[in-house]
Structures are given as C-alpha cells and as structure tokens.
PDB file of C-alpha atoms in Angstrom:
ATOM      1  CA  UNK A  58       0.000   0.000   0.000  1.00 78.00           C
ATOM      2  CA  UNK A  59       1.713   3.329  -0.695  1.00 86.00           C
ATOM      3  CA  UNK A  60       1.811   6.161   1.690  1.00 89.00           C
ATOM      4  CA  UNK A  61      -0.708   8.489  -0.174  1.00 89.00           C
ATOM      5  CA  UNK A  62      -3.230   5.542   0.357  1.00 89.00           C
ATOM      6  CA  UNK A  63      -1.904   4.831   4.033  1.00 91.00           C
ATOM      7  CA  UNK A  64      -2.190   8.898   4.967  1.00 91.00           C
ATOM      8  CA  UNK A  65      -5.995   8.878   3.382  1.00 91.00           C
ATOM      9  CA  UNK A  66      -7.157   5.768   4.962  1.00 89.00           C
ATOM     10  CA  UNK A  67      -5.929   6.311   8.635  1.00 90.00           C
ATOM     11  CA  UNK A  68      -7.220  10.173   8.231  1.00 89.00           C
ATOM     12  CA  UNK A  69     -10.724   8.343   7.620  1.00 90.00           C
ATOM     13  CA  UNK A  70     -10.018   6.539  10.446  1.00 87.00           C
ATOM     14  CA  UNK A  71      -9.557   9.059  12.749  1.00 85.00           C
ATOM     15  CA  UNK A  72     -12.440  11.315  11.470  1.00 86.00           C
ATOM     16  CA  UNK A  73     -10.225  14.272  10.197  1.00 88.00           C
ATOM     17  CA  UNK A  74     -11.141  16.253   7.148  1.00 90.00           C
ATOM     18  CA  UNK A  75      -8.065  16.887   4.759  1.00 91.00           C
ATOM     19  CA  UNK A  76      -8.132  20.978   5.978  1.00 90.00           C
ATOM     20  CA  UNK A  77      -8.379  19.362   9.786  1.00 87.00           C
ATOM     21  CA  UNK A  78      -5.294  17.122   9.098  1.00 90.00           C
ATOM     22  CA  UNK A  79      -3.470  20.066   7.582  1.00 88.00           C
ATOM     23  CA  UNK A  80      -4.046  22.435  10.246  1.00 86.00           C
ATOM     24  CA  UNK A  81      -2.693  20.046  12.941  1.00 85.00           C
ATOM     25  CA  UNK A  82       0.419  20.098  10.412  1.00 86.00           C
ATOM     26  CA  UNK A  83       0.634  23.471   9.142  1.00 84.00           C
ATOM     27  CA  UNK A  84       0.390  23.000   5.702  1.00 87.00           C
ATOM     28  CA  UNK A  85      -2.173  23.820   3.055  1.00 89.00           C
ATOM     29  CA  UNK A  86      -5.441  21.338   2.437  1.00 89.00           C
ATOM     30  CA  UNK A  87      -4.170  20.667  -1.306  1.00 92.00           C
ATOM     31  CA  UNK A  88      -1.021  19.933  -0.030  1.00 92.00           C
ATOM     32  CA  UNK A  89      -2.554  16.756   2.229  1.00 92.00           C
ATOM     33  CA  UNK A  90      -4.743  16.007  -1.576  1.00 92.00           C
ATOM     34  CA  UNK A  91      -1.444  15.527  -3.427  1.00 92.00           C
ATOM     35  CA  UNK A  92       0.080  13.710  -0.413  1.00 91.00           C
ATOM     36  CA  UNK A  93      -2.840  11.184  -1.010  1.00 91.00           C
ATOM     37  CA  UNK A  94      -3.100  10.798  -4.470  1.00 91.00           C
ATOM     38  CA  UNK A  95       0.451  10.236  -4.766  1.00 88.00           C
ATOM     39  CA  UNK A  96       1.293  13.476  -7.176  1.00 90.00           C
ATOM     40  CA  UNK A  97       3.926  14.442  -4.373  1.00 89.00           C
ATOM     41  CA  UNK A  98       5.421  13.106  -1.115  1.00 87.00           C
ATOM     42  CA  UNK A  99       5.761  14.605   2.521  1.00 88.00           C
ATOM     43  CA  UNK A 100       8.813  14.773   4.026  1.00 84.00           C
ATOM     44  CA  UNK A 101      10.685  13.470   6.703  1.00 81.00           C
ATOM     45  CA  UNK A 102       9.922  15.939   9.255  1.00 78.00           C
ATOM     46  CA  UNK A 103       5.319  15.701   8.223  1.00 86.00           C
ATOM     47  CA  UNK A 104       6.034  11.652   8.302  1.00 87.00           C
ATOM     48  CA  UNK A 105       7.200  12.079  12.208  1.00 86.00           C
ATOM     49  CA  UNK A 106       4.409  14.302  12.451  1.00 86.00           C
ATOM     50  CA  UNK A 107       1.845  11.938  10.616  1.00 89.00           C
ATOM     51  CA  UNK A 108       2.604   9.236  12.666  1.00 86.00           C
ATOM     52  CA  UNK A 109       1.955  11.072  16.164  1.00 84.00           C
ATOM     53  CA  UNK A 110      -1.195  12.293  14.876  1.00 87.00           C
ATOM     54  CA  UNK A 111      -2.095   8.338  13.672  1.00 87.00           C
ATOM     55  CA  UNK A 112      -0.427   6.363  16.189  1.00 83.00           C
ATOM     56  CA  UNK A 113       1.363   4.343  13.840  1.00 86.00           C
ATOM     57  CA  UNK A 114       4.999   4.118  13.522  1.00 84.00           C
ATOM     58  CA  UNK A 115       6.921   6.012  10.711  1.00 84.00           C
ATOM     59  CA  UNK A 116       8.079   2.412   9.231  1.00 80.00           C
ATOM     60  CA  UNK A 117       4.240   1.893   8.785  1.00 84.00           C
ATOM     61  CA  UNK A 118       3.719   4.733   6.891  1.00 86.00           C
ATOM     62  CA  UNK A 119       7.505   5.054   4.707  1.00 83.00           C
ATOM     63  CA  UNK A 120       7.531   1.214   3.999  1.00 81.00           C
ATOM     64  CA  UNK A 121       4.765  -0.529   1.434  1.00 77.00           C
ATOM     65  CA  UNK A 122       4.863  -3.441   1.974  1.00 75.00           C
ATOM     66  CA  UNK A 123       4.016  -3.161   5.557  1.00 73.00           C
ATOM     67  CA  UNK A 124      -0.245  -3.414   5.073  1.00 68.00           C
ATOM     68  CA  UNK A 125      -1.067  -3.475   9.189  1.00 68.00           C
ATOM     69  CA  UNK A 126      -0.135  -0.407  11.052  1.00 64.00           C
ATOM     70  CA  UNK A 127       1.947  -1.346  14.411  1.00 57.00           C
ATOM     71  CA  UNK A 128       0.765   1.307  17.200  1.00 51.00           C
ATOM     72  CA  UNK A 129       3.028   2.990  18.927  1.00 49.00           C
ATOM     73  CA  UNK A 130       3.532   2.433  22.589  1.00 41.00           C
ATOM     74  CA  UNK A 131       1.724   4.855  25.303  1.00 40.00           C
ATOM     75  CA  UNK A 132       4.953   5.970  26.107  1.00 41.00           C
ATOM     76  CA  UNK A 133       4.435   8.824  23.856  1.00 44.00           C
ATOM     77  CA  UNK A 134       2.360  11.321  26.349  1.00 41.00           C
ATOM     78  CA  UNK A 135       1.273  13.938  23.533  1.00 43.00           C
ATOM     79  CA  UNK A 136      -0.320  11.053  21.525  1.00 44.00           C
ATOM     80  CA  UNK A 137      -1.830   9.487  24.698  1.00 42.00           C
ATOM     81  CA  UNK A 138      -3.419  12.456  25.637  1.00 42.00           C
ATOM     82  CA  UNK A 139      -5.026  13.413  22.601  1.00 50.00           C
ATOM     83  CA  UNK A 140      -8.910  13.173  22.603  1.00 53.00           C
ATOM     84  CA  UNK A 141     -10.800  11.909  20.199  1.00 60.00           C
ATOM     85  CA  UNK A 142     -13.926  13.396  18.407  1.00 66.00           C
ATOM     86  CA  UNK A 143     -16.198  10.720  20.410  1.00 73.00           C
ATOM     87  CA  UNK A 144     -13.875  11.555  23.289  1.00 74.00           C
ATOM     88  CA  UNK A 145     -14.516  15.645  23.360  1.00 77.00           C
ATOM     89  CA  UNK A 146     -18.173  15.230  22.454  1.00 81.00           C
ATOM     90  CA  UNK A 147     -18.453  12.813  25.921  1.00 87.00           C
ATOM     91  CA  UNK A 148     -16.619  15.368  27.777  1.00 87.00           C
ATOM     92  CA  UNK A 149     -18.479  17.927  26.649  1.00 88.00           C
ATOM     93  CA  UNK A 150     -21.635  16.425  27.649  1.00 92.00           C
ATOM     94  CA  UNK A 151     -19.968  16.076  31.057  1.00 93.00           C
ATOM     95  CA  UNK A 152     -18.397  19.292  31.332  1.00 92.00           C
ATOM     96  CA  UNK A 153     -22.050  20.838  30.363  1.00 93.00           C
ATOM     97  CA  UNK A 154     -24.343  18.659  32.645  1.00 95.00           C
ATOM     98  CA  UNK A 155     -21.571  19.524  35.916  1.00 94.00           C
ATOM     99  CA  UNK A 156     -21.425  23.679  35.196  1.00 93.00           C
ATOM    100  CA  UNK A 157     -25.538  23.372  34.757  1.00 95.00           C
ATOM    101  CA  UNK A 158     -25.582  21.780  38.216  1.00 95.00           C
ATOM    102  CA  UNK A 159     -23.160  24.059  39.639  1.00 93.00           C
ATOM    103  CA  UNK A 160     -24.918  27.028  39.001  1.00 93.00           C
ATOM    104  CA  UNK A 161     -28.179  25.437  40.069  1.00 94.00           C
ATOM    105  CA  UNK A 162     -26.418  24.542  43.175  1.00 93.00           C
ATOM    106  CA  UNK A 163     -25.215  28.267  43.785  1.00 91.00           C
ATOM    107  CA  UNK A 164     -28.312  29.947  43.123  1.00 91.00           C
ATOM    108  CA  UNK A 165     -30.787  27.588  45.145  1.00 92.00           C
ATOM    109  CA  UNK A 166     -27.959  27.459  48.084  1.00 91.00           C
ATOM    110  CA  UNK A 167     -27.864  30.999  48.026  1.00 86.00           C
ATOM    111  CA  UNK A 168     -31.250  31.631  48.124  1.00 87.00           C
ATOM    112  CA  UNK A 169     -32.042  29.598  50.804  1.00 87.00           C
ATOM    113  CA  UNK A 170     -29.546  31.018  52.979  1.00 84.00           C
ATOM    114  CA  UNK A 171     -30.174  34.580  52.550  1.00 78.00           C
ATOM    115  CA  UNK A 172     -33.442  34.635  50.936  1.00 75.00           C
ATOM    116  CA  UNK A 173     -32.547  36.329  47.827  1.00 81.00           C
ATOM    117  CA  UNK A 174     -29.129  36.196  45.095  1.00 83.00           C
ATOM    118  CA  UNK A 175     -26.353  37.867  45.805  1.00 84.00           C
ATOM    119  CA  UNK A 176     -22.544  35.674  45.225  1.00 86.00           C
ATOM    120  CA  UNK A 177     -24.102  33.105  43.368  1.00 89.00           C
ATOM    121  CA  UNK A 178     -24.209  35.347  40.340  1.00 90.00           C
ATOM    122  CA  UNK A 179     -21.273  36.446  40.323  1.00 91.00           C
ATOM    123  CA  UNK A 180     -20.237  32.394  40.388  1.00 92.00           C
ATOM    124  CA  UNK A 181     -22.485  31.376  37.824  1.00 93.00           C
ATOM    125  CA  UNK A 182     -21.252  33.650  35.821  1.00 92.00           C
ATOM    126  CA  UNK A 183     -17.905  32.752  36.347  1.00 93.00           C
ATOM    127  CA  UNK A 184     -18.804  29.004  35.629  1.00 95.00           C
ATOM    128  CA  UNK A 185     -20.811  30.553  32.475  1.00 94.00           C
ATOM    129  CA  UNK A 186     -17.693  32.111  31.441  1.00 93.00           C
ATOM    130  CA  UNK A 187     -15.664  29.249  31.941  1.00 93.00           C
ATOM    131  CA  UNK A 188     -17.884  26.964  29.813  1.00 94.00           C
ATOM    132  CA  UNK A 189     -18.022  29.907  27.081  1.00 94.00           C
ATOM    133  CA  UNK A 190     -14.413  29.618  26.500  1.00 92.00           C
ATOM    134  CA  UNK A 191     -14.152  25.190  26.491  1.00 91.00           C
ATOM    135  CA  UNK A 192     -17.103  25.207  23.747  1.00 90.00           C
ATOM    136  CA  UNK A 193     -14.824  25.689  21.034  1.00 89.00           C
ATOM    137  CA  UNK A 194     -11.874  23.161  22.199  1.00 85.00           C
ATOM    138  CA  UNK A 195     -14.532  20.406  22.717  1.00 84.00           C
ATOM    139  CA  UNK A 196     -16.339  20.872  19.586  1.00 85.00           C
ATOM    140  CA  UNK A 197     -14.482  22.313  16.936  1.00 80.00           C
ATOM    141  CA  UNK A 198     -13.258  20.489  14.379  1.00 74.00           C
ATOM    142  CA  UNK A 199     -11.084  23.420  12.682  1.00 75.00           C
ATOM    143  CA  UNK A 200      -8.987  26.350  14.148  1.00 80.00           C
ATOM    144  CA  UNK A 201      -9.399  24.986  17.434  1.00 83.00           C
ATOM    145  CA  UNK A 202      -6.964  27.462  19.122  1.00 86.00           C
ATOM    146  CA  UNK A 203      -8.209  30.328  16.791  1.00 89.00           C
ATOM    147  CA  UNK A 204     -11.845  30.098  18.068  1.00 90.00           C
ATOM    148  CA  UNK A 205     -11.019  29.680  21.378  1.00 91.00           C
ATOM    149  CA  UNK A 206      -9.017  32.795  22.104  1.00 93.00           C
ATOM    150  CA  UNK A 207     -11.961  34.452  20.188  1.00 94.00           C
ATOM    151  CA  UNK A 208     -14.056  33.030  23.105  1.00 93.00           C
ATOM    152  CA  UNK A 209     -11.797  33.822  25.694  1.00 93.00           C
ATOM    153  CA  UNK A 210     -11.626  37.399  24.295  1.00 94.00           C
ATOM    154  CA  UNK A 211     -15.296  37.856  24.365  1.00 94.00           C
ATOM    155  CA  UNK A 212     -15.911  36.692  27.743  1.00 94.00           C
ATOM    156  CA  UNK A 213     -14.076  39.258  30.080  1.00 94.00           C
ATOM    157  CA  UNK A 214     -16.529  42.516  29.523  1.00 94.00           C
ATOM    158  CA  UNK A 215     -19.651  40.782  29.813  1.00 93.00           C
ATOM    159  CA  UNK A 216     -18.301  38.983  33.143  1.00 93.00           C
ATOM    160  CA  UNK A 217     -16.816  42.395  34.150  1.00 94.00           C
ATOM    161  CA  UNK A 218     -20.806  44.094  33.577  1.00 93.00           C
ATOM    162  CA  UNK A 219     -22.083  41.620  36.042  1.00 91.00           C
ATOM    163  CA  UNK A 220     -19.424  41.754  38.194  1.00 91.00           C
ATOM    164  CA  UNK A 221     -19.867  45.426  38.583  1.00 93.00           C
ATOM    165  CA  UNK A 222     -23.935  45.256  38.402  1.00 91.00           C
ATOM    166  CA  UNK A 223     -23.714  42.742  41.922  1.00 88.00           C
ATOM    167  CA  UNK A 224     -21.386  44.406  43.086  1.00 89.00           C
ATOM    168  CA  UNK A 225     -22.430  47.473  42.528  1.00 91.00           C
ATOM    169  CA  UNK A 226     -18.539  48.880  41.911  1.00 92.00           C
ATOM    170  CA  UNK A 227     -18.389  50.752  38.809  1.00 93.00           C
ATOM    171  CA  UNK A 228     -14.874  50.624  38.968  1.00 93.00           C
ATOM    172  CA  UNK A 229     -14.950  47.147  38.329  1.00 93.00           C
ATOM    173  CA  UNK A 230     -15.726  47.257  34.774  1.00 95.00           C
ATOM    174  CA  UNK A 231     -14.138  50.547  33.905  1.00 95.00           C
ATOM    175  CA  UNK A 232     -10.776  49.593  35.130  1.00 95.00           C
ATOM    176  CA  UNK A 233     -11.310  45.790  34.734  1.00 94.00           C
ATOM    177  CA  UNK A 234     -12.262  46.318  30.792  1.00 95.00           C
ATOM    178  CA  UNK A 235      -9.205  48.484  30.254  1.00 95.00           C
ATOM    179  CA  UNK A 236      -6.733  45.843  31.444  1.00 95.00           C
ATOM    180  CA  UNK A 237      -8.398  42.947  29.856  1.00 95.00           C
ATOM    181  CA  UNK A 238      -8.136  44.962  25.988  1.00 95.00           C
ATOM    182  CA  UNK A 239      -4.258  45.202  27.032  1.00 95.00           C
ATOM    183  CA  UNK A 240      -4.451  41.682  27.673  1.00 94.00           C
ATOM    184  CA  UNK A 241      -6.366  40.588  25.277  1.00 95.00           C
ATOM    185  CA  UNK A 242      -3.997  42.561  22.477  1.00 95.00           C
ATOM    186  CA  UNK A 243      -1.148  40.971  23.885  1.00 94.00           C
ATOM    187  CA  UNK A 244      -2.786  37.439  23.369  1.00 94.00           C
ATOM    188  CA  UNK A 245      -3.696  37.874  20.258  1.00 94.00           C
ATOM    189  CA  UNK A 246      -0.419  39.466  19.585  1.00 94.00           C
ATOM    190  CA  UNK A 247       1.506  36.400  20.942  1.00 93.00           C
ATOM    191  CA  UNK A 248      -0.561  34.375  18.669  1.00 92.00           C
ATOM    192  CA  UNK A 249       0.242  35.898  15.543  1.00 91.00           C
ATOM    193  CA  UNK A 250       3.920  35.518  16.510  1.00 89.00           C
ATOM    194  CA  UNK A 251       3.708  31.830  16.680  1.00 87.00           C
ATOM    195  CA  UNK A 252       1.353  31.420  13.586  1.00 85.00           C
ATOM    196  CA  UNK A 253       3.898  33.128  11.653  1.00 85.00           C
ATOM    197  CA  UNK A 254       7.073  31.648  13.138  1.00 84.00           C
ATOM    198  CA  UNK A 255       5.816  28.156  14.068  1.00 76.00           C
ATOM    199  CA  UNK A 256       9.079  27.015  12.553  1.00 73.00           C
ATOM    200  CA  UNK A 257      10.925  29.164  14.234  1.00 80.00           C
ATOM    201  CA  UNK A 258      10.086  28.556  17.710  1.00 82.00           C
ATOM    202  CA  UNK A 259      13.163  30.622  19.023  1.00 86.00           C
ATOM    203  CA  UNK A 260      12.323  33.760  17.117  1.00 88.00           C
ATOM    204  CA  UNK A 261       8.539  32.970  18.306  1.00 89.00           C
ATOM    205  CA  UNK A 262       9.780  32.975  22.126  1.00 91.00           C
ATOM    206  CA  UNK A 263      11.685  36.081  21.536  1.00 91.00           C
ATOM    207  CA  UNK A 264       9.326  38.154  19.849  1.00 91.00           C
ATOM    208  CA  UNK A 265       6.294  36.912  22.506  1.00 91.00           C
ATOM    209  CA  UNK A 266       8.658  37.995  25.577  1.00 91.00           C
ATOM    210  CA  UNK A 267       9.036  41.908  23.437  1.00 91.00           C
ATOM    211  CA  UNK A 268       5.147  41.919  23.549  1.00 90.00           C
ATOM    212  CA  UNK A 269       5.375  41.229  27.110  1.00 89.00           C
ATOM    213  CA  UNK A 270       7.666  44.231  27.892  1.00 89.00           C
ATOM    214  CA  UNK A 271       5.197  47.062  27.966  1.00 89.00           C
ATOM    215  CA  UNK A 272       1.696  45.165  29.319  1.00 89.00           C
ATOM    216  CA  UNK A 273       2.674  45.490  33.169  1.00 86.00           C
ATOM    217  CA  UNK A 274       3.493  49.140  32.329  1.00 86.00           C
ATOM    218  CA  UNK A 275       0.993  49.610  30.645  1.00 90.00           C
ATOM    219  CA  UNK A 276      -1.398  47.700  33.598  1.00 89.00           C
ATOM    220  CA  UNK A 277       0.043  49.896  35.962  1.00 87.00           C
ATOM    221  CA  UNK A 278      -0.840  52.986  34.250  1.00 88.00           C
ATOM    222  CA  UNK A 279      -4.106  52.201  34.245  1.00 91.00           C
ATOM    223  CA  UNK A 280      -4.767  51.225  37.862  1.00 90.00           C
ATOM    224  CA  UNK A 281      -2.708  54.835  38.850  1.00 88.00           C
ATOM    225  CA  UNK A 282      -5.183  56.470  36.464  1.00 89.00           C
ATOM    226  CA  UNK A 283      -8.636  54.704  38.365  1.00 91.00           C
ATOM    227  CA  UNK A 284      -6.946  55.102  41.560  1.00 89.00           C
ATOM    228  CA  UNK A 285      -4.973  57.774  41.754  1.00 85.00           C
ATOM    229  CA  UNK A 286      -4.465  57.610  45.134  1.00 83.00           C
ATOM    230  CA  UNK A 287      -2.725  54.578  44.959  1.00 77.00           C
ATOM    231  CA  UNK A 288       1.090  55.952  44.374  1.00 75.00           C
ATOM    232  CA  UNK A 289       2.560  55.301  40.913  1.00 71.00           C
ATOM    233  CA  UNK A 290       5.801  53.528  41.166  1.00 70.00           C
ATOM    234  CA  UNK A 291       7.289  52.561  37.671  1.00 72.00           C
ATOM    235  CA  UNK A 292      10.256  51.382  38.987  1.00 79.00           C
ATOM    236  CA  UNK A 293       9.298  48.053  39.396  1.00 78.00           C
ATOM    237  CA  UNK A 294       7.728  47.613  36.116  1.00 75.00           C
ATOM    238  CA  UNK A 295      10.734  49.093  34.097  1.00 80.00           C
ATOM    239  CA  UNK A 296      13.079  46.746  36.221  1.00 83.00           C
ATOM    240  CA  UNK A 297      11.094  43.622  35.137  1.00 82.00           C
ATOM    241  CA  UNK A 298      10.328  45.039  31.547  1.00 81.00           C
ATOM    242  CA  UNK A 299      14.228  45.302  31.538  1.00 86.00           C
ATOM    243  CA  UNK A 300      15.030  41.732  32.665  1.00 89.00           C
ATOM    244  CA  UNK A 301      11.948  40.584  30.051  1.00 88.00           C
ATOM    245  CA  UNK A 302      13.753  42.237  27.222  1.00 88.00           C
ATOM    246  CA  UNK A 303      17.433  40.744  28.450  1.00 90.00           C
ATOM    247  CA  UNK A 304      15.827  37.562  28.492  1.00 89.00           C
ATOM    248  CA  UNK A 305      14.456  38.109  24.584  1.00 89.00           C
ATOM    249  CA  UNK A 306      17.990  38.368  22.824  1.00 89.00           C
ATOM    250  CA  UNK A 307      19.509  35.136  23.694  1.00 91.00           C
ATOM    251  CA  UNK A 308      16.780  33.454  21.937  1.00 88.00           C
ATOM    252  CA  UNK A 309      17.263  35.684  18.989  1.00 87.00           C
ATOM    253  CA  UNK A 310      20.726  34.721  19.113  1.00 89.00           C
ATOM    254  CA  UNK A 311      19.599  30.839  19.341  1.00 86.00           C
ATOM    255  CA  UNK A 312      17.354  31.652  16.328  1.00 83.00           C
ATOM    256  CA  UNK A 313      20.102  33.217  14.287  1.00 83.00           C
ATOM    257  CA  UNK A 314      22.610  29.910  15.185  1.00 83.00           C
ATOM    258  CA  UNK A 315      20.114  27.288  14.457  1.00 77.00           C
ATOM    259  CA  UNK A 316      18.413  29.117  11.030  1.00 76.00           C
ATOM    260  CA  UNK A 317      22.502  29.496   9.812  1.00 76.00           C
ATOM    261  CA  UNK A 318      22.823  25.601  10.601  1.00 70.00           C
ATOM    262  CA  UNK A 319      19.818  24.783   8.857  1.00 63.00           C
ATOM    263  CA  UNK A 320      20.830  26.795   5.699  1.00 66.00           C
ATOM    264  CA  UNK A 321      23.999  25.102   5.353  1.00 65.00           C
ATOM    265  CA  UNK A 322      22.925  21.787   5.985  1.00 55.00           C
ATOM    266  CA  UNK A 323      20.417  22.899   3.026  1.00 52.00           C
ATOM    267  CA  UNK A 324      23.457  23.529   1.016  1.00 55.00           C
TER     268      UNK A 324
END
C-alpha cells in the first residue's frame, strides 16, 4: 500500500477532514490532496508528524509493503493524551451537565440562605464564562486554538458588567475592561507571533517575551489612572520590563545559530 493511500485511509479513520489534518500540520489542504493521491510526497519531518497524529509508527507509513499499522507504545504522552472526536463530544456532555448543576447549586444554596441572590451570580457567571471559553476546544473540528481565544476574548466585559452590576462597583468594569483589551492585544499578539514563526520557535519565544515588555506598564498605568491615590511607582515595572527584554535576545541569538545551521545543511 503506498503512503498516499496509508495517509488517506488512517485520516478516515480518525475522522479528520483533509483541511483538519493540515491544520494540525501546518500546511495547506491541497497539499494533504497531493500527499494522497500520490502526485507528491511529505517529508521526513510531516512523516514524524503523521505518525503522532495516527499512532502508527513512521516504518508503517515510509515502507509498502508493511499493510497493518503497528501502534506505537503509550509511552508517547502527547499522543496518549489526545482526545478523540467521540472523546470531546463525551466530555463535553460532562463538562455541560456539571457547570448546569453548579450554578443550580449556587443559586438555590444561596437563596435559601439569605433569601434572595447575591454571590451566586457572580459564580455562575464565572462558571458561564468558563464553559463559554471550552465550547470551542470540545467541539471544533477546525482552528481549534483560533476560536477559542476568540471566546476567551469575548468573555471578560460581559463577566466584568455583572461583576460590577452585583457588586455594585463601577470601577470594576471601567478599570477591569481596560486591562483585559491590554491583555487581550497581547494574546492575540503572541498568537500571531507563533502562527507566523511556528518554525521558528526561538524567534517565536523572543518576539512573545518583546510583547510582554510594555503590558505590566501599561497595567500599571491604568490602575494609577482609576486610583490615583494609589502611588505610581514605575520602577518596578521598568526593572522587570528590563530583565523581560534581556531575556528576549539570547533566543534571537539561538534563532540566528540554528536558522545558519539549517541553511547550510540545506546547502
């Protein structure tokens, strides 16, 4: 059986799509098509990666006339740990039935105990929030980590309104919501870095600890401007911005070294 054939039927297996198979491997969907129809060949580095995604060995996939895949051993913890479709939608049927009875738990306990609601929404909200942000890990199929930070980043205002409504602390949300956009921007900043340079992990690290010089400045800033009673004392910050952006050129320097190797053993 050649690979192409091997690639399409344990995909099949497995319940991927040919875009969700090249997502988990970075490459394009028509790259996966040609893979299986034979009009090209993955390399050594997408067979290792094929054959944690499958289970199988890489002799399994490289060799034809091997016809029965030989799993690998559970010794490998990333492939042990990865759920299955039927796996996530069981979990998320779990996950779903306990946050429903938490919150039902909160809100009758509360009630009963001080005859009307008071923390329990501010914890089933929580719990609402939390279960906002695991929808799209459990059940989607594509851009898994895409659609989740999109969840995560539209949880925090909403949460912050209520917060602020039972509490009745309008600081809450005005401060709150200005440090979760800086948060939020650095997330999806970080991100991008490591969507772009996913093959350059070094050059990923480095540029994701330069997006993480200014945020507890900038944090700061804001809480002096809320409260400005609370004394503003940068010197903190700029000392551990300073150490954050020592910290970043090493592993530009470990980038530079290993992309030089890897251009002349290209050569």
């Amino acid at each position: 059986m050649a690979l192409g054939e091997k690639i399409q039927k344990l995909r099949k297996q497995q319940g991927l799509s040919q875009e969700a198979l090249a997502e988990k491997i970075a490459v394009a969907r028509q790259t996966v098509s040609k893979w299986e129809l034979g009009q090209s060949a993955p390399d050594l580095n997408f067979v290792v990666q094929l054959s944690g995604i499958f289970g199988v060995s890489c002799d399994y996939l490289m060799k034809e006339h091997m016809l029965e895949p030989d799993p690998l051993l559970c010794n490998n913890k990333k492939r042990c740990l990865r759920l299955s479709e039927r796996g996530k939608q069981i979990l998320f049927i779990l996950f779903s039935a306990a946050s429903l009875a938490a919150i039902c738990i909160c809100l009758i306990c509360d009630y009963f105990t001080g005859e009307y609601l008071s923390w329990s929404l501010i914890a089933a909200a929580a719990i609402t929030a939390a279960w906002i942000v695991a929808l799209p890990f459990l059940t989607a199929k594509t851009n898994i980590l895409r659609k989740t930070l999109a969840a995560l980043s539209a949880v925090p205002i909403p949460l912050l309104t209520i917060l602020a409504l039972v509490l009745n602390v309008p600081l809450v949300f005005t401060m709150g919501s200005c440090i979760a956009l800086v948060a939020i921007a650095a997330v999806w900043i970080l991100y991008g870095f490591f969507l772009k340079f996913r093959r350059n992990l070094w050059r990923a690290f480095g540029f994701a600890l330069l997006v993480m010089v200014p945020v507890p400045i900038a944090v700061i800033g804001i809480v002096a401007r809320f409260i400005p009673e609370i004394p503003l004392d940068m010197t903190s910050s700029v000392f551990n911005s300073g150490i954050t952006l020592a910290l970043s050129l090493p592993l530009f320097g470990l980038d530079y070294f290993y992309s030089r190797g890897r251009e002349e053993a290209q050569r």
